XYZ file of C-alpha atoms in Angstrom:
661
model
C -104.111 74.965 -32.214
C -103.026 73.085 -35.355
C -104.077 69.429 -35.334
C -103.723 68.389 -38.986
C -100.608 66.111 -39.254
C -99.363 67.555 -42.560
C -99.706 71.112 -41.265
C -97.856 70.208 -38.037
C -94.968 68.646 -39.908
C -94.848 71.547 -42.383
C -94.628 74.088 -39.553
C -91.817 72.122 -37.896
C -89.919 71.935 -41.193
C -90.304 75.703 -41.670
C -88.884 76.266 -38.170
C -85.952 73.918 -38.864
C -85.311 75.622 -42.224
C -85.727 79.301 -41.359
C -84.962 79.268 -37.636
C -81.148 79.105 -37.916
C -81.136 81.839 -40.584
C -83.251 84.231 -38.512
C -81.533 83.561 -35.184
C -78.060 83.782 -36.696
C -78.841 87.328 -37.836
C -79.962 88.114 -34.308
C -76.615 86.741 -33.015
C -78.448 83.891 -31.238
C -76.914 80.376 -31.436
C -79.063 78.006 -33.546
C -79.570 75.600 -30.622
C -80.982 78.365 -28.439
C -83.062 79.486 -31.399
C -84.679 76.064 -31.738
C -85.577 76.055 -28.025
C -87.015 79.586 -28.248
C -88.996 78.575 -31.353
C -90.444 75.620 -29.424
C -91.449 77.960 -26.587
C -93.138 80.308 -29.082
C -95.214 77.720 -30.960
C -95.860 75.462 -27.952
C -98.794 75.343 -25.537
C -97.227 78.001 -23.254
C -96.524 80.365 -26.156
C -98.875 81.146 -29.028
C -100.438 77.706 -28.724
C -99.928 76.731 -32.371
C -98.745 73.213 -31.547
C -99.492 70.758 -28.781
C -96.696 68.605 -27.391
C -98.360 65.434 -28.645
C -97.045 61.898 -29.080
C -94.974 62.824 -32.144
C -92.966 65.404 -30.205
C -92.513 63.055 -27.281
C -91.308 60.265 -29.571
C -89.040 62.446 -31.716
C -87.843 64.277 -28.622
C -86.736 61.098 -26.895
C -85.239 59.767 -30.113
C -83.380 63.079 -30.473
C -81.597 62.907 -27.122
C -80.746 59.232 -27.708
C -79.389 60.214 -31.100
C -77.206 62.972 -29.601
C -75.709 60.550 -27.070
C -75.148 57.875 -29.735
C -73.563 60.365 -32.134
C -71.298 61.718 -29.396
C -69.990 58.195 -28.713
C -69.645 57.077 -32.320
C -67.758 60.223 -33.392
C -65.082 59.887 -30.703
C -61.897 58.272 -31.910
C -61.202 55.291 -29.622
C -57.519 56.176 -29.524
C -58.349 59.572 -28.015
C -60.872 58.004 -25.649
C -58.249 55.582 -24.317
C -55.869 58.500 -23.835
C -58.385 60.652 -21.981
C -60.655 58.196 -20.138
C -58.888 58.642 -16.791
C -59.271 62.392 -17.050
C -62.875 61.846 -18.100
C -63.634 59.641 -15.094
C -61.952 62.146 -12.745
C -63.941 64.986 -14.286
C -67.151 62.945 -14.070
C -66.631 62.411 -10.340
C -65.918 66.132 -9.835
C -68.931 67.019 -11.980
C -71.094 64.832 -9.746
C -69.695 65.448 -6.252
C -69.355 69.246 -6.346
C -72.907 69.918 -7.673
C -74.294 67.335 -5.233
C -72.609 69.048 -2.282
C -73.698 72.491 -3.474
C -77.232 71.247 -4.107
C -77.734 69.609 -0.723
C -76.271 72.498 1.295
C -77.853 75.219 -0.859
C -81.320 73.647 -0.880
C -81.321 73.075 2.870
C -80.285 76.670 3.580
C -82.238 78.495 0.854
C -85.474 76.493 0.699
C -85.554 74.788 4.114
C -86.459 71.419 2.542
C -85.877 67.929 3.905
C -82.985 65.657 3.061
C -84.866 63.708 0.373
C -85.890 66.891 -1.477
C -82.380 68.345 -1.119
C -80.833 65.186 -2.577
C -83.287 65.185 -5.475
C -82.555 68.845 -6.292
C -78.823 68.140 -6.023
C -79.163 65.273 -8.522
C -80.652 67.798 -10.978
C -77.519 69.933 -10.587
C -75.214 66.918 -10.981
C -76.930 65.514 -14.083
C -76.457 67.242 -17.402
C -77.287 66.651 -21.059
C -75.066 67.208 -24.104
C -77.561 69.683 -25.558
C -74.794 71.718 -27.205
C -72.890 68.717 -28.620
C -74.136 69.429 -32.189
C -71.982 72.589 -32.039
C -68.903 70.460 -31.322
C -69.812 68.136 -34.188
C -70.371 71.068 -36.556
C -66.902 72.473 -35.827
C -65.258 69.032 -36.101
C -63.972 69.026 -32.519
C -65.174 65.556 -31.522
C -61.657 64.334 -30.763
C -60.366 67.450 -29.049
C -59.217 66.821 -25.506
C -61.854 68.998 -23.822
C -64.713 67.425 -25.791
C -63.586 63.837 -25.112
C -63.137 64.517 -21.386
C -66.570 66.183 -21.195
C -68.349 63.341 -22.998
C -66.651 60.685 -20.874
C -67.430 62.655 -17.705
C -71.057 62.992 -18.747
C -71.664 59.259 -18.497
C -70.081 59.053 -15.034
C -72.018 62.047 -13.686
C -75.361 61.068 -15.234
C -75.142 57.452 -14.076
C -74.346 58.475 -10.488
C -77.097 61.119 -10.540
C -79.641 58.565 -11.758
C -78.630 56.105 -9.029
C -79.111 58.926 -6.522
C -82.552 59.714 -7.995
C -83.567 56.032 -7.791
C -82.456 55.890 -4.157
C -84.442 59.010 -3.210
C -87.615 57.722 -4.873
C -87.261 54.271 -3.302
C -86.716 55.765 0.167
C -89.730 58.045 -0.281
C -91.987 55.205 -1.431
C -90.905 52.379 0.904
C -89.513 54.426 3.769
C -86.055 52.856 3.598
C -83.164 52.323 1.210
C -82.822 48.777 -0.087
C -79.183 47.909 -0.861
C -80.235 44.630 -2.522
C -82.064 46.550 -5.252
C -78.950 48.611 -5.969
C -76.779 45.467 -6.063
C -79.250 43.841 -8.466
C -79.140 46.877 -10.751
C -75.320 46.856 -10.743
C -75.263 43.141 -11.572
C -77.725 43.621 -14.437
C -75.636 46.562 -15.673
C -72.595 44.280 -15.847
C -74.540 41.651 -17.798
C -75.862 44.351 -20.141
C -72.375 45.752 -20.844
C -70.852 42.335 -21.547
C -73.753 41.187 -23.743
C -73.884 44.320 -25.869
C -70.090 44.606 -25.991
C -69.674 41.135 -27.493
C -72.884 40.659 -29.481
C -73.155 43.997 -31.316
C -69.702 43.949 -33.022
C -70.187 40.297 -34.014
C -73.569 40.756 -35.708
C -72.605 44.130 -37.205
C -69.466 42.767 -38.842
C -71.433 39.880 -40.359
C -74.192 42.166 -41.610
C -71.760 44.670 -43.156
C -69.944 41.910 -45.003
C -73.129 40.750 -46.702
C -74.720 44.186 -47.204
C -72.768 47.282 -48.277
C -75.819 49.445 -49.083
C -75.578 52.608 -46.872
C -79.337 52.879 -46.204
C -79.624 49.265 -45.015
C -76.533 49.714 -42.848
C -78.019 52.878 -41.344
C -81.320 51.184 -40.454
C -79.436 48.244 -38.966
C -77.244 50.507 -36.790
C -80.261 52.549 -35.663
C -82.088 49.351 -34.674
C -79.117 48.282 -32.533
C -79.003 51.695 -30.835
C -82.653 51.517 -29.825
C -82.315 47.875 -28.797
C -79.487 48.872 -26.461
C -81.507 51.839 -25.155
C -84.544 49.638 -24.493
C -82.429 47.021 -22.706
C -80.865 49.728 -20.521
C -84.299 51.010 -19.537
C -85.586 47.508 -18.751
C -82.800 46.936 -16.210
C -83.475 50.274 -14.508
C -80.959 52.559 -16.247
C -81.739 55.548 -18.433
C -82.077 54.936 -22.162
C -79.441 57.612 -22.893
C -76.810 55.411 -21.234
C -77.758 52.513 -23.503
C -77.526 54.722 -26.601
C -74.120 56.045 -25.578
C -72.754 52.582 -24.844
C -74.038 51.312 -28.206
C -72.144 54.163 -29.873
C -68.917 53.196 -28.107
C -69.313 49.520 -29.021
C -70.100 50.304 -32.690
C -67.481 53.043 -32.934
C -64.927 50.988 -34.876
C -67.574 49.825 -37.337
C -68.378 53.384 -38.512
C -65.349 55.301 -39.853
C -65.628 59.082 -40.007
C -65.437 59.312 -43.822
C -67.860 56.499 -44.610
C -71.258 57.052 -46.308
C -72.827 55.484 -43.201
C -71.405 58.225 -40.959
C -72.604 60.831 -43.450
C -76.137 59.406 -43.187
C -75.964 59.381 -39.376
C -74.976 63.051 -39.251
C -77.436 64.115 -41.946
C -80.543 62.508 -40.427
C -79.640 63.623 -36.914
C -78.878 67.237 -37.835
C -81.901 67.606 -40.096
C -84.683 65.828 -38.170
C -84.052 64.198 -34.802
C -81.943 66.828 -33.027
C -84.072 69.853 -34.108
C -87.243 67.968 -33.073
C -85.689 67.311 -29.666
C -84.726 70.966 -29.167
C -88.160 72.219 -30.240
C -89.750 69.688 -27.871
C -87.602 70.956 -24.970
C -88.791 74.493 -25.721
C -92.429 73.374 -25.675
C -91.960 72.086 -22.097
C -90.837 75.459 -20.771
C -93.461 77.808 -19.372
C -91.884 81.231 -18.975
C -95.187 82.496 -17.577
C -94.459 80.858 -14.210
C -91.924 83.625 -13.569
C -94.759 86.110 -13.218
C -96.644 84.010 -10.656
C -94.713 85.558 -7.810
C -91.326 86.345 -6.325
C -91.116 82.830 -4.917
C -90.603 81.235 -8.334
C -88.079 83.917 -9.346
C -86.087 83.339 -6.148
C -86.118 79.561 -6.609
C -85.156 79.772 -10.297
C -82.329 82.255 -9.660
C -80.960 80.183 -6.775
C -81.123 76.895 -8.702
C -79.591 78.376 -11.861
C -76.746 80.005 -9.962
C -75.905 76.845 -8.012
C -76.248 74.540 -11.032
C -74.025 76.672 -13.283
C -71.605 77.692 -10.549
C -70.969 74.142 -9.347
C -70.433 72.890 -12.910
C -67.997 75.738 -13.587
C -66.143 74.891 -10.383
C -65.903 71.238 -11.472
C -64.503 72.310 -14.866
C -62.004 74.645 -13.197
C -60.840 71.878 -10.837
C -60.529 69.459 -13.784
C -58.535 72.047 -15.739
C -56.018 72.344 -12.894
C -55.935 68.618 -12.261
C -55.622 67.527 -15.919
C -53.465 70.350 -17.297
C -56.038 71.759 -19.749
C -56.114 75.282 -21.160
C -58.771 77.977 -20.787
C -60.610 77.284 -24.035
C -60.826 73.578 -23.229
C -62.270 74.442 -19.810
C -64.887 76.663 -21.457
C -65.756 73.922 -23.949
C -66.189 71.431 -21.094
C -68.338 73.902 -19.173
C -70.495 74.567 -22.228
C -71.043 70.865 -22.849
C -71.795 69.959 -19.217
C -73.931 72.922 -18.138
C -76.947 72.062 -20.296
C -79.964 70.438 -18.644
C -82.592 68.354 -20.391
C -83.265 64.608 -20.315
C -82.160 63.448 -16.851
C -83.107 66.768 -15.209
C -86.586 66.759 -16.732
C -87.023 63.157 -15.555
C -86.016 64.155 -12.013
C -88.479 67.091 -12.028
C -91.367 64.943 -13.235
C -90.644 62.101 -10.807
C -90.135 64.484 -7.886
C -93.425 66.309 -8.498
C -95.285 63.035 -9.093
C -94.234 61.602 -5.706
C -94.763 64.898 -3.885
C -91.062 65.398 -3.150
C -90.981 68.765 -4.951
C -93.340 71.683 -4.369
C -94.963 73.526 -7.264
C -92.634 76.533 -6.845
C -89.535 74.339 -6.965
C -90.873 72.471 -10.001
C -91.530 75.737 -11.852
C -88.132 77.089 -10.792
C -86.469 73.934 -12.115
C -88.163 74.411 -15.508
C -86.810 77.971 -15.724
C -83.383 76.683 -14.652
C -83.442 74.231 -17.585
C -84.024 77.117 -20.003
C -81.257 79.273 -18.520
C -78.768 76.390 -18.467
C -79.526 75.458 -22.099
C -78.979 79.064 -23.222
C -75.700 79.379 -21.288
C -74.491 75.998 -22.546
C -75.163 76.869 -26.186
C -73.550 80.336 -26.044
C -70.426 79.191 -24.160
C -69.931 76.101 -26.359
C -70.282 78.144 -29.552
C -67.699 80.716 -28.458
C -65.212 78.149 -27.151
C -65.606 75.964 -30.251
C -64.886 78.904 -32.572
C -61.687 79.772 -30.717
C -60.458 76.175 -30.688
C -61.286 75.721 -34.372
C -59.368 78.894 -35.270
C -56.347 77.605 -33.346
C -56.521 74.190 -35.041
C -56.914 75.732 -38.503
C -53.857 77.944 -37.966
C -51.868 74.896 -36.837
C -53.019 72.839 -39.848
C -52.053 75.612 -42.261
C -48.631 75.813 -40.649
C -48.172 72.058 -40.973
C -49.363 72.202 -44.571
C -46.681 74.796 -45.311
C -44.016 72.680 -43.601
C -45.284 69.543 -45.369
C -43.417 66.614 -43.746
C -45.186 64.133 -46.043
C -46.522 64.783 -49.513
C -50.298 64.593 -49.867
C -51.411 61.606 -51.909
C -52.021 61.928 -55.632
C -53.277 58.408 -56.230
C -54.015 56.468 -59.363
C -56.453 53.596 -58.845
C -56.436 51.134 -61.734
C -59.800 49.380 -62.158
C -61.196 46.821 -64.559
C -63.557 44.609 -62.525
C -66.815 46.028 -61.067
C -66.685 43.442 -58.255
C -63.400 44.775 -56.871
C -63.300 48.427 -57.951
C -65.513 49.667 -55.103
C -63.417 48.041 -52.376
C -60.170 49.168 -54.003
C -61.367 52.771 -54.140
C -62.526 52.709 -50.516
C -59.104 51.429 -49.530
C -57.384 54.215 -51.479
C -59.566 56.964 -49.991
C -59.056 55.562 -46.488
C -55.284 56.007 -46.923
C -55.592 59.739 -47.606
C -55.140 62.584 -45.146
C -58.487 64.288 -44.479
C -56.925 67.646 -45.402
C -55.901 66.313 -48.809
C -57.639 68.204 -51.631
C -55.829 66.498 -54.520
C -58.176 64.635 -56.883
C -58.201 60.855 -56.983
C -57.537 59.456 -60.472
C -59.545 56.374 -61.478
C -58.004 54.728 -64.539
C -59.424 52.045 -66.844
C -56.975 50.753 -69.435
C -58.267 48.545 -72.245
C -56.149 46.846 -74.881
C -58.912 45.441 -77.123
C -62.176 46.463 -78.749
C -64.145 43.655 -77.086
C -67.492 45.339 -76.170
C -67.975 43.112 -73.105
C -64.580 43.980 -71.656
C -65.168 47.668 -72.412
C -68.613 47.611 -70.728
C -67.225 45.797 -67.680
C -64.356 48.263 -67.362
C -66.619 51.286 -67.647
C -68.951 49.844 -65.007
C -65.945 49.361 -62.744
C -64.897 52.951 -63.340
C -68.399 54.278 -62.604
C -68.549 52.265 -59.351
C -65.192 53.666 -58.278
C -66.228 57.233 -59.107
C -69.464 56.807 -57.138
C -67.597 55.582 -54.049
C -65.134 58.475 -54.162
C -67.926 61.024 -54.501
C -69.820 59.432 -51.590
C -66.703 59.928 -49.467
C -66.387 63.598 -50.519
C -63.230 63.132 -52.589
C -62.802 64.876 -55.926
C -62.315 62.244 -58.614
C -60.900 62.298 -62.136
C -61.978 59.381 -64.387
C -59.718 58.405 -67.295
C -60.318 55.702 -69.906
C -57.286 54.895 -72.069
C -56.667 52.500 -74.944
C -53.162 51.036 -75.076
C -51.727 47.758 -76.298
C -49.356 47.752 -73.312
C -51.311 48.202 -70.065
C -48.118 48.721 -68.047
C -47.046 51.523 -70.364
C -50.450 53.201 -70.036
C -50.288 53.059 -66.225
C -46.774 54.464 -66.197
C -47.598 57.280 -68.624
C -50.738 58.363 -66.750
C -48.737 58.342 -63.507
C -46.235 60.737 -65.093
C -48.996 62.966 -66.521
C -50.835 63.208 -63.188
C -47.609 63.455 -61.122
C -48.870 60.534 -59.051
C -47.266 59.647 -55.738
C -48.536 56.062 -55.860
C -50.300 53.550 -58.090
C -52.933 51.273 -56.554
C -54.107 48.087 -58.256
C -55.984 44.947 -57.283
C -53.876 41.954 -56.293
C -53.468 39.572 -59.204
C -55.311 36.240 -59.115
C -53.428 33.331 -60.667
C -55.050 32.206 -63.913
C -53.188 28.882 -64.271
C -50.429 26.808 -62.711
C -47.616 28.510 -64.661
C -48.851 31.990 -63.794
C -46.835 33.916 -61.194
C -48.171 35.262 -57.897
C -47.866 38.882 -59.015
C -48.650 38.375 -62.693
C -46.626 39.707 -65.604
C -48.308 43.143 -65.523
C -47.225 43.885 -61.953
C -43.726 42.569 -62.513
C -43.339 44.839 -65.545
C -44.768 47.785 -63.598
C -42.304 47.314 -60.736
C -39.446 47.151 -63.220
C -40.443 50.271 -65.159
C -41.562 52.785 -62.512
C -39.934 54.117 -59.350
C -43.249 55.213 -57.813
C -44.847 53.458 -54.859
C -47.013 50.536 -56.019
C -49.740 49.148 -53.749
C -51.543 45.873 -54.470
C -54.648 45.167 -52.412
C -57.062 42.288 -51.919
C -59.674 42.686 -49.203
C -62.478 40.133 -48.822
C -64.324 42.256 -46.249
C -65.248 45.964 -46.337
C -62.227 47.988 -45.250
C -64.450 49.705 -42.652
C -64.733 46.422 -40.724
C -60.993 45.712 -40.461
C -60.081 45.653 -36.765
C -56.294 45.320 -36.990
C -53.563 46.039 -39.538
C -50.482 43.815 -39.317
C -47.478 45.268 -41.179
C -44.459 43.066 -41.997
C -41.325 45.150 -42.605
C -38.057 43.834 -44.128
C -34.586 44.591 -42.736
C -33.133 48.022 -43.651
C -36.526 49.273 -44.887
C -35.804 52.618 -43.167
C -33.054 53.344 -45.714
C -35.397 53.297 -48.703
C -36.408 56.599 -50.303
C -40.132 55.947 -49.871
C -39.993 54.718 -46.262
C -41.703 57.746 -44.708
C -44.322 57.777 -47.468
C -45.577 54.215 -46.967
C -45.492 54.481 -43.169
C -47.596 57.633 -43.430
C -50.147 55.949 -45.710
C -50.530 52.866 -43.488
C -50.804 54.992 -40.334
C -53.444 57.172 -42.010
C -55.370 54.048 -43.039
C -55.366 52.833 -39.421
C -56.425 56.287 -38.217
C -59.298 56.645 -40.692
C -60.793 53.190 -40.125
C -59.910 53.265 -36.375
C -57.994 49.987 -36.499
C -55.149 48.841 -34.268
C -51.727 48.826 -35.918
C -49.117 46.089 -35.333
C -45.647 46.251 -36.922
C -43.600 43.065 -37.271
C -40.071 44.342 -37.842
C -36.438 44.308 -36.809
C -35.640 46.108 -33.574
C -33.472 48.766 -35.234
C -36.366 49.831 -37.511
C -38.804 50.575 -34.679
C -37.533 54.064 -33.834
C -37.711 55.144 -37.481
C -41.350 54.003 -37.697
C -42.210 55.846 -34.467
C -40.525 59.017 -35.735
C -42.348 58.892 -39.099
C -45.740 58.541 -37.380
C -44.904 61.277 -34.857
C -43.729 63.674 -37.600
C -47.104 63.376 -39.334
C -48.923 63.758 -35.980
C -51.104 60.709 -36.733
C -52.571 59.360 -33.499
C -53.003 55.602 -33.738
C -52.803 52.621 -31.401
C -49.410 51.097 -32.345
C -47.824 47.854 -31.173
C -44.446 46.362 -32.181
C -43.325 42.745 -32.487
C -39.742 41.924 -33.384
C -37.996 39.719 -35.914
C -34.610 38.074 -35.312
C -34.668 36.594 -38.800
C -37.159 36.698 -41.634
C -38.185 33.116 -40.801
C -39.825 34.530 -37.644
C -42.332 36.211 -39.947
C -43.902 32.794 -40.594
C -44.521 32.276 -36.867
C -45.619 35.814 -35.999
C -48.029 36.061 -38.925
C -49.810 32.876 -37.869
C -52.281 34.769 -35.664
C -53.561 37.013 -38.461
C -57.352 36.658 -38.366
C -60.197 37.036 -40.837
C -60.912 40.555 -39.562
C -57.286 41.670 -39.958
C -55.485 43.204 -42.916
C -51.933 41.955 -43.439
C -49.628 44.451 -45.133
C -46.321 43.118 -46.476
C -43.692 45.682 -47.421
C -41.698 44.373 -50.345
C -38.510 45.517 -52.054
C -37.470 45.699 -55.702
C -34.411 43.727 -56.723
C -31.294 45.783 -56.252
C -32.797 48.022 -53.563
C -31.211 48.422 -50.133
C -33.840 46.361 -48.289
C -33.931 43.519 -50.828
C -32.613 40.154 -49.685
C -32.816 36.555 -50.811
C -35.480 35.960 -48.125
C -37.954 37.970 -50.190
C -37.658 35.570 -53.135
C -39.743 32.969 -51.273
C -42.342 35.534 -50.166
C -44.760 35.148 -53.147
C -44.923 31.383 -52.699
C -45.481 31.690 -48.961
C -48.288 34.244 -49.393
C -49.906 32.179 -52.143
C -49.794 29.026 -50.019
C -50.855 30.313 -46.597
C -52.698 33.584 -47.185
C -54.910 32.880 -50.185
C -58.035 33.576 -48.076
C -56.734 36.499 -46.015
C -57.052 40.224 -46.542
C -53.721 41.207 -48.021
C -51.872 44.312 -49.181
C -48.406 44.437 -50.720
C -46.498 47.716 -50.758
C -43.451 48.402 -52.907
C -41.981 51.715 -51.707
C -40.891 54.572 -53.919
C -37.305 54.275 -55.211
C -34.781 56.725 -56.561
């Protein structure tokens, strides 16, 4: 048996590296392959590795990581849409396996009520062992996946309460309702404390530290703090990790470098370690100890899988899901690991389970993990093929043109935030390059060095967010002319610049450059000033002038703002005239962007002053302007620059001038 730490870690890395390649050729899902590899090298296989403290630590971290990642990757909009279905499925996924477990165990094994309830809790509990497959195929927000993840928490929490009740009754001889009430009260305190404290401290930390590695360590520390707190009050740590993911969900957009780090570290280290550790627990040799173990394992596996399938089938009928979604739900909820292993260990420790039942439960865990991985992989492939075909069809129809943005930079302090804002406004299917432009009109070496640094920062941000970038440096006496010419050369759909800062008392709010640009180009122009990272914006408030729906670029700017809200998972509030609402709804629906939208109405433009008074420090206010002579231009807009300069000098602000004929 290998005991040298470097050799142990090297062997694990070799398994993680070569395992998926070998098992894929054998038509075995990678998750199953990792479990089989753990069985082979573990103490019940060839005995190369012992399941020491490192595997126990990384194994527990791995399952916490899976639960956290499952919560943080769900779009909150989809979760709000599906949570009722998820709760209903969770109850079905708990009650049906519990009933099957109690009746089946009493009839098949002749055990007492406490043992039957404990075995039934194993059937009811499940672990998202196959969730990495869903993440790999990008199906985190598909209806079946969201319902399954939401149902997991309900089923696991109820199963753990059942386990606690069985153990307490076995130890003290009676069930103490006061202990359960105390646990429920502590759970409420835990949820409120984490729900309010974590977003507050995270937002403050992210504002002062934008370095992805520091942000990752900070988020990981919060996850384990939540997990530890959950365990201290009597819950399972996996529930704490999942709840931390839900609370921090809005802080971690899907395209951010932080999310990339979360997925990379989990997929490369924590999750494989967990799967290998699960394999090392399984002793296939117990099957050959006698027919008793085989009978127990077959009975438990059949009841566990059958009852979960029945719950998925009932949920499909109840919630109006299709066959592939049912299979995806079954694949996600049929795996057994963390809670089931805990029930086996506790049951054997207190003498509730016999040795044959314990060994049968271990074999059941293996069978359920294999079935879960195979079913999830097949269902995920079919759903991904369907989604890809739909996306290609929409791309051919093309209701809204994909962005070809020009981001004008000159200041290293603002170029990073401006580029993040631009990338966050893009559709995730967009493959057009982002153009970063630095225009200089002098040979001053300091200005040239500052501009090039700004351009390099912008390029680095775009590459971190997996967007192809084209960097252009241009010398021109007239900066406006250079911007306009590059926009024509690159066939840009919009030009994005930083919001001008007044240099002196006679300077205008927009500055002469912007005013010239608006006069000389018909393309959409976006001016942005964000004092906080765009990832931490919680709400976008959009002020829309009268008759904005008649402008040529109406659909384009609505699409960009909706995509921004979708990508950073922010709420979206439109302040507009009643007659414009239906046009906004139609534009969002045509692009199939799913965002949380709210409408507030103007009777006159003076109402804007009152309605915009509740814009907070964590909000982004977007004001849609209009060029003079356009349909939506009115005399009310003449006072807008002064109002914004006076009352919103410290707020996050974006001004949008739509595309014109």
